[in-house]
Amino acid sequence: MVLTALYIAQEQYGHLNEEAISRVAERLGLPVSQVYSTASFYSLFHTKSTAKYHIQVCAGISCALCDGAEKLTEYLEEKLDIQCGEETPDGLFSLEQVQCLASCGTSPAMRVNDELYDDLNLAKVDRLIEQLAER
Protein backbone atom coordinates (compact mmCIF):
# COMPACT_ATOMS: atom_id res chain seq x y z
CA MET A 1 0.00 0.00 0.00
CA VAL A 2 2.89 2.37 0.68
CA LEU A 3 4.21 2.14 -2.87
CA THR A 4 0.78 2.74 -4.39
CA ALA A 5 0.10 5.67 -2.07
CA LEU A 6 3.49 7.21 -2.88
CA TYR A 7 2.90 6.83 -6.61
CA ILE A 8 -0.49 8.55 -6.34
CA ALA A 9 0.96 11.32 -4.16
CA GLN A 10 3.76 11.90 -6.65
CA GLU A 11 1.22 12.19 -9.45
CA GLN A 12 -0.73 14.76 -7.43
CA TYR A 13 2.19 16.83 -6.12
CA GLY A 14 4.67 16.38 -8.98
CA HIS A 15 7.24 14.98 -6.55
CA LEU A 16 7.26 13.66 -3.00
CA ASN A 17 7.82 16.80 -0.99
CA GLU A 18 7.49 16.96 2.78
CA GLU A 19 3.74 17.57 2.63
CA ALA A 20 3.12 14.62 0.29
CA ILE A 21 5.15 12.23 2.45
CA SER A 22 3.42 13.45 5.61
CA ARG A 23 -0.01 12.94 4.08
CA VAL A 24 0.85 9.39 2.99
CA ALA A 25 2.21 8.60 6.45
CA GLU A 26 -0.89 10.01 8.12
CA ARG A 27 -3.31 8.16 5.85
CA LEU A 28 -1.53 4.84 6.32
CA GLY A 29 -0.79 5.30 10.01
CA LEU A 30 2.97 5.00 9.53
CA PRO A 31 5.89 7.06 10.79
CA VAL A 32 7.01 9.77 8.36
CA SER A 33 10.55 8.37 8.56
CA GLN A 34 9.39 4.98 7.27
CA VAL A 35 7.48 6.51 4.35
CA TYR A 36 10.44 8.75 3.49
CA SER A 37 12.82 5.76 3.62
CA THR A 38 10.62 3.91 1.17
CA ALA A 39 10.30 6.91 -1.15
CA SER A 40 14.03 7.55 -1.19
CA PHE A 41 14.91 3.88 -1.80
CA TYR A 42 13.10 3.46 -5.13
CA SER A 43 14.34 5.33 -8.21
CA LEU A 44 10.75 5.61 -9.43
CA PHE A 45 10.04 8.17 -6.71
CA HIS A 46 11.42 11.71 -6.59
CA THR A 47 11.81 13.67 -3.40
CA LYS A 48 12.90 16.76 -5.37
CA SER A 49 11.20 18.37 -8.34
CA THR A 50 12.33 17.21 -11.75
CA ALA A 51 12.13 18.58 -15.27
CA LYS A 52 9.33 17.77 -17.68
CA TYR A 53 11.41 14.81 -18.89
CA HIS A 54 13.40 13.17 -16.13
CA ILE A 55 16.07 10.88 -17.61
CA GLN A 56 17.46 8.09 -15.47
CA VAL A 57 20.43 6.20 -16.92
CA CYS A 58 20.92 2.71 -15.56
CA ALA A 59 24.33 2.26 -13.96
CA GLY A 60 23.71 -1.35 -12.94
CA ILE A 61 26.30 -4.02 -13.61
CA SER A 62 24.77 -5.26 -16.89
CA CYS A 63 24.56 -1.76 -18.34
CA ALA A 64 28.07 -0.97 -17.16
CA LEU A 65 29.49 -4.16 -18.66
CA CYS A 66 27.97 -3.49 -22.07
CA ASP A 67 29.64 -0.06 -22.10
CA GLY A 68 26.34 1.73 -21.64
CA ALA A 69 26.16 3.44 -18.29
CA GLU A 70 29.12 5.81 -18.51
CA LYS A 71 28.91 6.24 -22.26
CA LEU A 72 25.22 7.19 -22.21
CA THR A 73 25.61 9.45 -19.20
CA GLU A 74 28.58 11.30 -20.66
CA TYR A 75 26.82 11.65 -24.00
CA LEU A 76 23.64 13.03 -22.41
CA GLU A 77 25.63 15.42 -20.21
CA GLU A 78 27.33 16.81 -23.31
CA LYS A 79 24.20 16.86 -25.48
CA LEU A 80 22.02 18.52 -22.83
CA ASP A 81 24.88 20.65 -21.43
CA ILE A 82 24.14 19.58 -17.85
CA GLN A 83 25.65 17.23 -15.27
CA CYS A 84 23.90 14.41 -13.44
CA GLY A 85 21.61 15.90 -10.85
CA GLU A 86 20.98 19.01 -12.91
CA GLU A 87 18.15 20.33 -15.05
CA THR A 88 18.34 22.16 -18.38
CA PRO A 89 17.64 25.91 -18.07
CA ASP A 90 14.39 25.53 -20.03
CA GLY A 91 13.12 22.94 -17.53
CA LEU A 92 12.73 20.33 -20.24
CA PHE A 93 15.29 17.70 -19.15
CA SER A 94 16.85 16.54 -15.90
CA LEU A 95 19.40 13.75 -15.63
CA GLU A 96 20.51 11.21 -13.06
CA GLN A 97 22.12 7.78 -12.82
CA VAL A 98 20.30 5.01 -10.97
CA GLN A 99 21.49 1.59 -9.92
CA CYS A 100 19.06 -0.72 -11.68
CA LEU A 101 16.15 -0.43 -14.07
CA ALA A 102 15.61 -4.21 -14.24
CA SER A 103 16.39 -4.45 -17.94
CA CYS A 104 19.57 -6.51 -17.69
CA GLY A 105 18.78 -8.70 -20.70
CA THR A 106 18.33 -5.69 -22.96
CA SER A 107 20.92 -3.27 -21.61
CA PRO A 108 21.96 -0.51 -21.83
CA ALA A 109 18.77 1.10 -20.60
CA MET A 110 17.35 4.36 -19.37
CA ARG A 111 13.98 5.56 -18.17
CA VAL A 112 12.30 8.82 -19.10
CA ASN A 113 9.62 9.58 -16.53
CA ASP A 114 7.75 6.26 -16.33
CA GLU A 115 8.82 4.82 -19.70
CA LEU A 116 11.71 2.38 -20.11
CA TYR A 117 13.98 2.51 -23.16
CA ASP A 118 16.42 -0.35 -23.63
CA ASP A 119 18.88 -1.85 -26.10
CA LEU A 120 20.16 1.69 -26.54
CA ASN A 121 22.89 3.21 -28.63
CA LEU A 122 23.79 6.86 -29.17
CA ALA A 123 21.69 7.16 -32.34
CA LYS A 124 18.58 5.90 -30.50
CA VAL A 125 19.24 8.32 -27.66
CA ASP A 126 19.57 11.19 -30.16
CA ARG A 127 16.23 10.34 -31.80
CA LEU A 128 14.51 10.06 -28.43
CA ILE A 129 15.83 13.41 -27.17
CA GLU A 130 14.81 15.10 -30.43
CA GLN A 131 11.30 13.59 -30.23
CA LEU A 132 10.86 14.67 -26.63
CA ALA A 133 12.12 18.19 -27.34
CA GLU A 134 9.53 18.55 -30.11
CA ARG A 135 6.55 17.67 -27.89
mmCIF file with all atom_site columns, C-alpha atoms in Angstrom:
data_model
loop_
_atom_site.group_PDB
_atom_site.id
_atom_site.type_symbol
_atom_site.label_atom_id
_atom_site.label_alt_id
_atom_site.label_comp_id
_atom_site.label_asym_id
_atom_site.label_entity_id
_atom_site.label_seq_id
_atom_site.pdbx_PDB_ins_code
_atom_site.Cartn_x
_atom_site.Cartn_y
_atom_site.Cartn_z
_atom_site.occupancy
_atom_site.B_iso_or_equiv
_atom_site.pdbx_formal_charge
_atom_site.auth_seq_id
_atom_site.auth_comp_id
_atom_site.auth_asym_id
_atom_site.auth_atom_id
_atom_site.pdbx_PDB_model_num
ATOM 1   C CA . MET A 1 1   ? 0.000  0.000  0.000   1.00 0.00 ? 1   MET A CA 1
ATOM 2   C CA . VAL A 1 2   ? 2.886  2.369  0.684   1.00 0.00 ? 2   VAL A CA 1
ATOM 3   C CA . LEU A 1 3   ? 4.206  2.144  -2.868  1.00 0.00 ? 3   LEU A CA 1
ATOM 4   C CA . THR A 1 4   ? 0.779  2.738  -4.386  1.00 0.00 ? 4   THR A CA 1
ATOM 5   C CA . ALA A 1 5   ? 0.105  5.671  -2.072  1.00 0.00 ? 5   ALA A CA 1
ATOM 6   C CA . LEU A 1 6   ? 3.486  7.208  -2.876  1.00 0.00 ? 6   LEU A CA 1
ATOM 7   C CA . TYR A 1 7   ? 2.899  6.829  -6.607  1.00 0.00 ? 7   TYR A CA 1
ATOM 8   C CA . ILE A 1 8   ? -0.488 8.554  -6.343  1.00 0.00 ? 8   ILE A CA 1
ATOM 9   C CA . ALA A 1 9   ? 0.957  11.318 -4.159  1.00 0.00 ? 9   ALA A CA 1
ATOM 10  C CA . GLN A 1 10  ? 3.762  11.899 -6.649  1.00 0.00 ? 10  GLN A CA 1
ATOM 11  C CA . GLU A 1 11  ? 1.218  12.192 -9.447  1.00 0.00 ? 11  GLU A CA 1
ATOM 12  C CA . GLN A 1 12  ? -0.732 14.761 -7.428  1.00 0.00 ? 12  GLN A CA 1
ATOM 13  C CA . TYR A 1 13  ? 2.190  16.829 -6.119  1.00 0.00 ? 13  TYR A CA 1
ATOM 14  C CA . GLY A 1 14  ? 4.670  16.379 -8.982  1.00 0.00 ? 14  GLY A CA 1
ATOM 15  C CA . HIS A 1 15  ? 7.242  14.982 -6.549  1.00 0.00 ? 15  HIS A CA 1
ATOM 16  C CA . LEU A 1 16  ? 7.259  13.663 -3.005  1.00 0.00 ? 16  LEU A CA 1
ATOM 17  C CA . ASN A 1 17  ? 7.818  16.798 -0.992  1.00 0.00 ? 17  ASN A CA 1
ATOM 18  C CA . GLU A 1 18  ? 7.493  16.958 2.781   1.00 0.00 ? 18  GLU A CA 1
ATOM 19  C CA . GLU A 1 19  ? 3.744  17.572 2.629   1.00 0.00 ? 19  GLU A CA 1
ATOM 20  C CA . ALA A 1 20  ? 3.117  14.619 0.292   1.00 0.00 ? 20  ALA A CA 1
ATOM 21  C CA . ILE A 1 21  ? 5.148  12.235 2.449   1.00 0.00 ? 21  ILE A CA 1
ATOM 22  C CA . SER A 1 22  ? 3.420  13.449 5.611   1.00 0.00 ? 22  SER A CA 1
ATOM 23  C CA . ARG A 1 23  ? -0.011 12.936 4.080   1.00 0.00 ? 23  ARG A CA 1
ATOM 24  C CA . VAL A 1 24  ? 0.851  9.386  2.986   1.00 0.00 ? 24  VAL A CA 1
ATOM 25  C CA . ALA A 1 25  ? 2.210  8.597  6.451   1.00 0.00 ? 25  ALA A CA 1
ATOM 26  C CA . GLU A 1 26  ? -0.893 10.012 8.122   1.00 0.00 ? 26  GLU A CA 1
ATOM 27  C CA . ARG A 1 27  ? -3.312 8.160  5.853   1.00 0.00 ? 27  ARG A CA 1
ATOM 28  C CA . LEU A 1 28  ? -1.531 4.840  6.320   1.00 0.00 ? 28  LEU A CA 1
ATOM 29  C CA . GLY A 1 29  ? -0.787 5.304  10.014  1.00 0.00 ? 29  GLY A CA 1
ATOM 30  C CA . LEU A 1 30  ? 2.967  4.998  9.527   1.00 0.00 ? 30  LEU A CA 1
ATOM 31  C CA . PRO A 1 31  ? 5.888  7.061  10.794  1.00 0.00 ? 31  PRO A CA 1
ATOM 32  C CA . VAL A 1 32  ? 7.009  9.768  8.361   1.00 0.00 ? 32  VAL A CA 1
ATOM 33  C CA . SER A 1 33  ? 10.547 8.369  8.556   1.00 0.00 ? 33  SER A CA 1
ATOM 34  C CA . GLN A 1 34  ? 9.387  4.976  7.267   1.00 0.00 ? 34  GLN A CA 1
ATOM 35  C CA . VAL A 1 35  ? 7.484  6.507  4.348   1.00 0.00 ? 35  VAL A CA 1
ATOM 36  C CA . TYR A 1 36  ? 10.437 8.752  3.491   1.00 0.00 ? 36  TYR A CA 1
ATOM 37  C CA . SER A 1 37  ? 12.825 5.760  3.616   1.00 0.00 ? 37  SER A CA 1
ATOM 38  C CA . THR A 1 38  ? 10.622 3.906  1.173   1.00 0.00 ? 38  THR A CA 1
ATOM 39  C CA . ALA A 1 39  ? 10.300 6.907  -1.146  1.00 0.00 ? 39  ALA A CA 1
ATOM 40  C CA . SER A 1 40  ? 14.033 7.553  -1.193  1.00 0.00 ? 40  SER A CA 1
ATOM 41  C CA . PHE A 1 41  ? 14.906 3.883  -1.803  1.00 0.00 ? 41  PHE A CA 1
ATOM 42  C CA . TYR A 1 42  ? 13.099 3.463  -5.131  1.00 0.00 ? 42  TYR A CA 1
ATOM 43  C CA . SER A 1 43  ? 14.337 5.333  -8.205  1.00 0.00 ? 43  SER A CA 1
ATOM 44  C CA . LEU A 1 44  ? 10.750 5.609  -9.430  1.00 0.00 ? 44  LEU A CA 1
ATOM 45  C CA . PHE A 1 45  ? 10.042 8.169  -6.708  1.00 0.00 ? 45  PHE A CA 1
ATOM 46  C CA . HIS A 1 46  ? 11.422 11.712 -6.594  1.00 0.00 ? 46  HIS A CA 1
ATOM 47  C CA . THR A 1 47  ? 11.812 13.673 -3.396  1.00 0.00 ? 47  THR A CA 1
ATOM 48  C CA . LYS A 1 48  ? 12.895 16.755 -5.373  1.00 0.00 ? 48  LYS A CA 1
ATOM 49  C CA . SER A 1 49  ? 11.200 18.368 -8.342  1.00 0.00 ? 49  SER A CA 1
ATOM 50  C CA . THR A 1 50  ? 12.331 17.212 -11.752 1.00 0.00 ? 50  THR A CA 1
ATOM 51  C CA . ALA A 1 51  ? 12.134 18.581 -15.269 1.00 0.00 ? 51  ALA A CA 1
ATOM 52  C CA . LYS A 1 52  ? 9.333  17.770 -17.677 1.00 0.00 ? 52  LYS A CA 1
ATOM 53  C CA . TYR A 1 53  ? 11.408 14.807 -18.891 1.00 0.00 ? 53  TYR A CA 1
ATOM 54  C CA . HIS A 1 54  ? 13.401 13.168 -16.125 1.00 0.00 ? 54  HIS A CA 1
ATOM 55  C CA . ILE A 1 55  ? 16.068 10.884 -17.613 1.00 0.00 ? 55  ILE A CA 1
ATOM 56  C CA . GLN A 1 56  ? 17.464 8.087  -15.467 1.00 0.00 ? 56  GLN A CA 1
ATOM 57  C CA . VAL A 1 57  ? 20.426 6.202  -16.924 1.00 0.00 ? 57  VAL A CA 1
ATOM 58  C CA . CYS A 1 58  ? 20.922 2.705  -15.564 1.00 0.00 ? 58  CYS A CA 1
ATOM 59  C CA . ALA A 1 59  ? 24.328 2.256  -13.955 1.00 0.00 ? 59  ALA A CA 1
ATOM 60  C CA . GLY A 1 60  ? 23.710 -1.349 -12.940 1.00 0.00 ? 60  GLY A CA 1
ATOM 61  C CA . ILE A 1 61  ? 26.303 -4.022 -13.609 1.00 0.00 ? 61  ILE A CA 1
ATOM 62  C CA . SER A 1 62  ? 24.773 -5.259 -16.893 1.00 0.00 ? 62  SER A CA 1
ATOM 63  C CA . CYS A 1 63  ? 24.558 -1.756 -18.341 1.00 0.00 ? 63  CYS A CA 1
ATOM 64  C CA . ALA A 1 64  ? 28.074 -0.969 -17.157 1.00 0.00 ? 64  ALA A CA 1
ATOM 65  C CA . LEU A 1 65  ? 29.491 -4.158 -18.663 1.00 0.00 ? 65  LEU A CA 1
ATOM 66  C CA . CYS A 1 66  ? 27.971 -3.486 -22.074 1.00 0.00 ? 66  CYS A CA 1
ATOM 67  C CA . ASP A 1 67  ? 29.641 -0.056 -22.098 1.00 0.00 ? 67  ASP A CA 1
ATOM 68  C CA . GLY A 1 68  ? 26.344 1.728  -21.644 1.00 0.00 ? 68  GLY A CA 1
ATOM 69  C CA . ALA A 1 69  ? 26.157 3.435  -18.286 1.00 0.00 ? 69  ALA A CA 1
ATOM 70  C CA . GLU A 1 70  ? 29.117 5.811  -18.508 1.00 0.00 ? 70  GLU A CA 1
ATOM 71  C CA . LYS A 1 71  ? 28.911 6.239  -22.260 1.00 0.00 ? 71  LYS A CA 1
ATOM 72  C CA . LEU A 1 72  ? 25.218 7.187  -22.206 1.00 0.00 ? 72  LEU A CA 1
ATOM 73  C CA . THR A 1 73  ? 25.614 9.450  -19.195 1.00 0.00 ? 73  THR A CA 1
ATOM 74  C CA . GLU A 1 74  ? 28.584 11.305 -20.660 1.00 0.00 ? 74  GLU A CA 1
ATOM 75  C CA . TYR A 1 75  ? 26.816 11.646 -24.001 1.00 0.00 ? 75  TYR A CA 1
ATOM 76  C CA . LEU A 1 76  ? 23.643 13.034 -22.408 1.00 0.00 ? 76  LEU A CA 1
ATOM 77  C CA . GLU A 1 77  ? 25.628 15.424 -20.208 1.00 0.00 ? 77  GLU A CA 1
ATOM 78  C CA . GLU A 1 78  ? 27.325 16.805 -23.311 1.00 0.00 ? 78  GLU A CA 1
ATOM 79  C CA . LYS A 1 79  ? 24.199 16.859 -25.481 1.00 0.00 ? 79  LYS A CA 1
ATOM 80  C CA . LEU A 1 80  ? 22.022 18.518 -22.833 1.00 0.00 ? 80  LEU A CA 1
ATOM 81  C CA . ASP A 1 81  ? 24.877 20.652 -21.430 1.00 0.00 ? 81  ASP A CA 1
ATOM 82  C CA . ILE A 1 82  ? 24.138 19.579 -17.850 1.00 0.00 ? 82  ILE A CA 1
ATOM 83  C CA . GLN A 1 83  ? 25.653 17.234 -15.270 1.00 0.00 ? 83  GLN A CA 1
ATOM 84  C CA . CYS A 1 84  ? 23.903 14.409 -13.442 1.00 0.00 ? 84  CYS A CA 1
ATOM 85  C CA . GLY A 1 85  ? 21.609 15.900 -10.847 1.00 0.00 ? 85  GLY A CA 1
ATOM 86  C CA . GLU A 1 86  ? 20.976 19.014 -12.910 1.00 0.00 ? 86  GLU A CA 1
ATOM 87  C CA . GLU A 1 87  ? 18.154 20.333 -15.055 1.00 0.00 ? 87  GLU A CA 1
ATOM 88  C CA . THR A 1 88  ? 18.336 22.161 -18.381 1.00 0.00 ? 88  THR A CA 1
ATOM 89  C CA . PRO A 1 89  ? 17.642 25.914 -18.071 1.00 0.00 ? 89  PRO A CA 1
ATOM 90  C CA . ASP A 1 90  ? 14.393 25.535 -20.030 1.00 0.00 ? 90  ASP A CA 1
ATOM 91  C CA . GLY A 1 91  ? 13.115 22.939 -17.526 1.00 0.00 ? 91  GLY A CA 1
ATOM 92  C CA . LEU A 1 92  ? 12.728 20.328 -20.242 1.00 0.00 ? 92  LEU A CA 1
ATOM 93  C CA . PHE A 1 93  ? 15.295 17.704 -19.154 1.00 0.00 ? 93  PHE A CA 1
ATOM 94  C CA . SER A 1 94  ? 16.849 16.536 -15.901 1.00 0.00 ? 94  SER A CA 1
ATOM 95  C CA . LEU A 1 95  ? 19.403 13.749 -15.634 1.00 0.00 ? 95  LEU A CA 1
ATOM 96  C CA . GLU A 1 96  ? 20.510 11.206 -13.056 1.00 0.00 ? 96  GLU A CA 1
ATOM 97  C CA . GLN A 1 97  ? 22.118 7.781  -12.824 1.00 0.00 ? 97  GLN A CA 1
ATOM 98  C CA . VAL A 1 98  ? 20.303 5.007  -10.970 1.00 0.00 ? 98  VAL A CA 1
ATOM 99  C CA . GLN A 1 99  ? 21.495 1.588  -9.920  1.00 0.00 ? 99  GLN A CA 1
ATOM 100 C CA . CYS A 1 100 ? 19.064 -0.717 -11.677 1.00 0.00 ? 100 CYS A CA 1
ATOM 101 C CA . LEU A 1 101 ? 16.146 -0.426 -14.073 1.00 0.00 ? 101 LEU A CA 1
ATOM 102 C CA . ALA A 1 102 ? 15.615 -4.212 -14.243 1.00 0.00 ? 102 ALA A CA 1
ATOM 103 C CA . SER A 1 103 ? 16.391 -4.450 -17.935 1.00 0.00 ? 103 SER A CA 1
ATOM 104 C CA . CYS A 1 104 ? 19.567 -6.512 -17.694 1.00 0.00 ? 104 CYS A CA 1
ATOM 105 C CA . GLY A 1 105 ? 18.780 -8.703 -20.705 1.00 0.00 ? 105 GLY A CA 1
ATOM 106 C CA . THR A 1 106 ? 18.333 -5.686 -22.961 1.00 0.00 ? 106 THR A CA 1
ATOM 107 C CA . SER A 1 107 ? 20.920 -3.267 -21.612 1.00 0.00 ? 107 SER A CA 1
ATOM 108 C CA . PRO A 1 108 ? 21.956 -0.510 -21.830 1.00 0.00 ? 108 PRO A CA 1
ATOM 109 C CA . ALA A 1 109 ? 18.767 1.099  -20.595 1.00 0.00 ? 109 ALA A CA 1
ATOM 110 C CA . MET A 1 110 ? 17.348 4.358  -19.370 1.00 0.00 ? 110 MET A CA 1
ATOM 111 C CA . ARG A 1 111 ? 13.981 5.556  -18.168 1.00 0.00 ? 111 ARG A CA 1
ATOM 112 C CA . VAL A 1 112 ? 12.300 8.817  -19.100 1.00 0.00 ? 112 VAL A CA 1
ATOM 113 C CA . ASN A 1 113 ? 9.618  9.581  -16.526 1.00 0.00 ? 113 ASN A CA 1
ATOM 114 C CA . ASP A 1 114 ? 7.754  6.258  -16.329 1.00 0.00 ? 114 ASP A CA 1
ATOM 115 C CA . GLU A 1 115 ? 8.815  4.818  -19.697 1.00 0.00 ? 115 GLU A CA 1
ATOM 116 C CA . LEU A 1 116 ? 11.712 2.385  -20.108 1.00 0.00 ? 116 LEU A CA 1
ATOM 117 C CA . TYR A 1 117 ? 13.984 2.506  -23.158 1.00 0.00 ? 117 TYR A CA 1
ATOM 118 C CA . ASP A 1 118 ? 16.418 -0.349 -23.626 1.00 0.00 ? 118 ASP A CA 1
ATOM 119 C CA . ASP A 1 119 ? 18.884 -1.854 -26.098 1.00 0.00 ? 119 ASP A CA 1
ATOM 120 C CA . LEU A 1 120 ? 20.160 1.690  -26.541 1.00 0.00 ? 120 LEU A CA 1
ATOM 121 C CA . ASN A 1 121 ? 22.893 3.206  -28.625 1.00 0.00 ? 121 ASN A CA 1
ATOM 122 C CA . LEU A 1 122 ? 23.786 6.860  -29.170 1.00 0.00 ? 122 LEU A CA 1
ATOM 123 C CA . ALA A 1 123 ? 21.692 7.159  -32.341 1.00 0.00 ? 123 ALA A CA 1
ATOM 124 C CA . LYS A 1 124 ? 18.584 5.902  -30.501 1.00 0.00 ? 124 LYS A CA 1
ATOM 125 C CA . VAL A 1 125 ? 19.237 8.318  -27.662 1.00 0.00 ? 125 VAL A CA 1
ATOM 126 C CA . ASP A 1 126 ? 19.574 11.189 -30.159 1.00 0.00 ? 126 ASP A CA 1
ATOM 127 C CA . ARG A 1 127 ? 16.234 10.344 -31.804 1.00 0.00 ? 127 ARG A CA 1
ATOM 128 C CA . LEU A 1 128 ? 14.507 10.061 -28.433 1.00 0.00 ? 128 LEU A CA 1
ATOM 129 C CA . ILE A 1 129 ? 15.831 13.407 -27.171 1.00 0.00 ? 129 ILE A CA 1
ATOM 130 C CA . GLU A 1 130 ? 14.809 15.095 -30.426 1.00 0.00 ? 130 GLU A CA 1
ATOM 131 C CA . GLN A 1 131 ? 11.300 13.591 -30.227 1.00 0.00 ? 131 GLN A CA 1
ATOM 132 C CA . LEU A 1 132 ? 10.859 14.673 -26.627 1.00 0.00 ? 132 LEU A CA 1
ATOM 133 C CA . ALA A 1 133 ? 12.120 18.193 -27.338 1.00 0.00 ? 133 ALA A CA 1
ATOM 134 C CA . GLU A 1 134 ? 9.526  18.550 -30.114 1.00 0.00 ? 134 GLU A CA 1
ATOM 135 C CA . ARG A 1 135 ? 6.553  17.666 -27.888 1.00 0.00 ? 135 ARG A CA 1
#
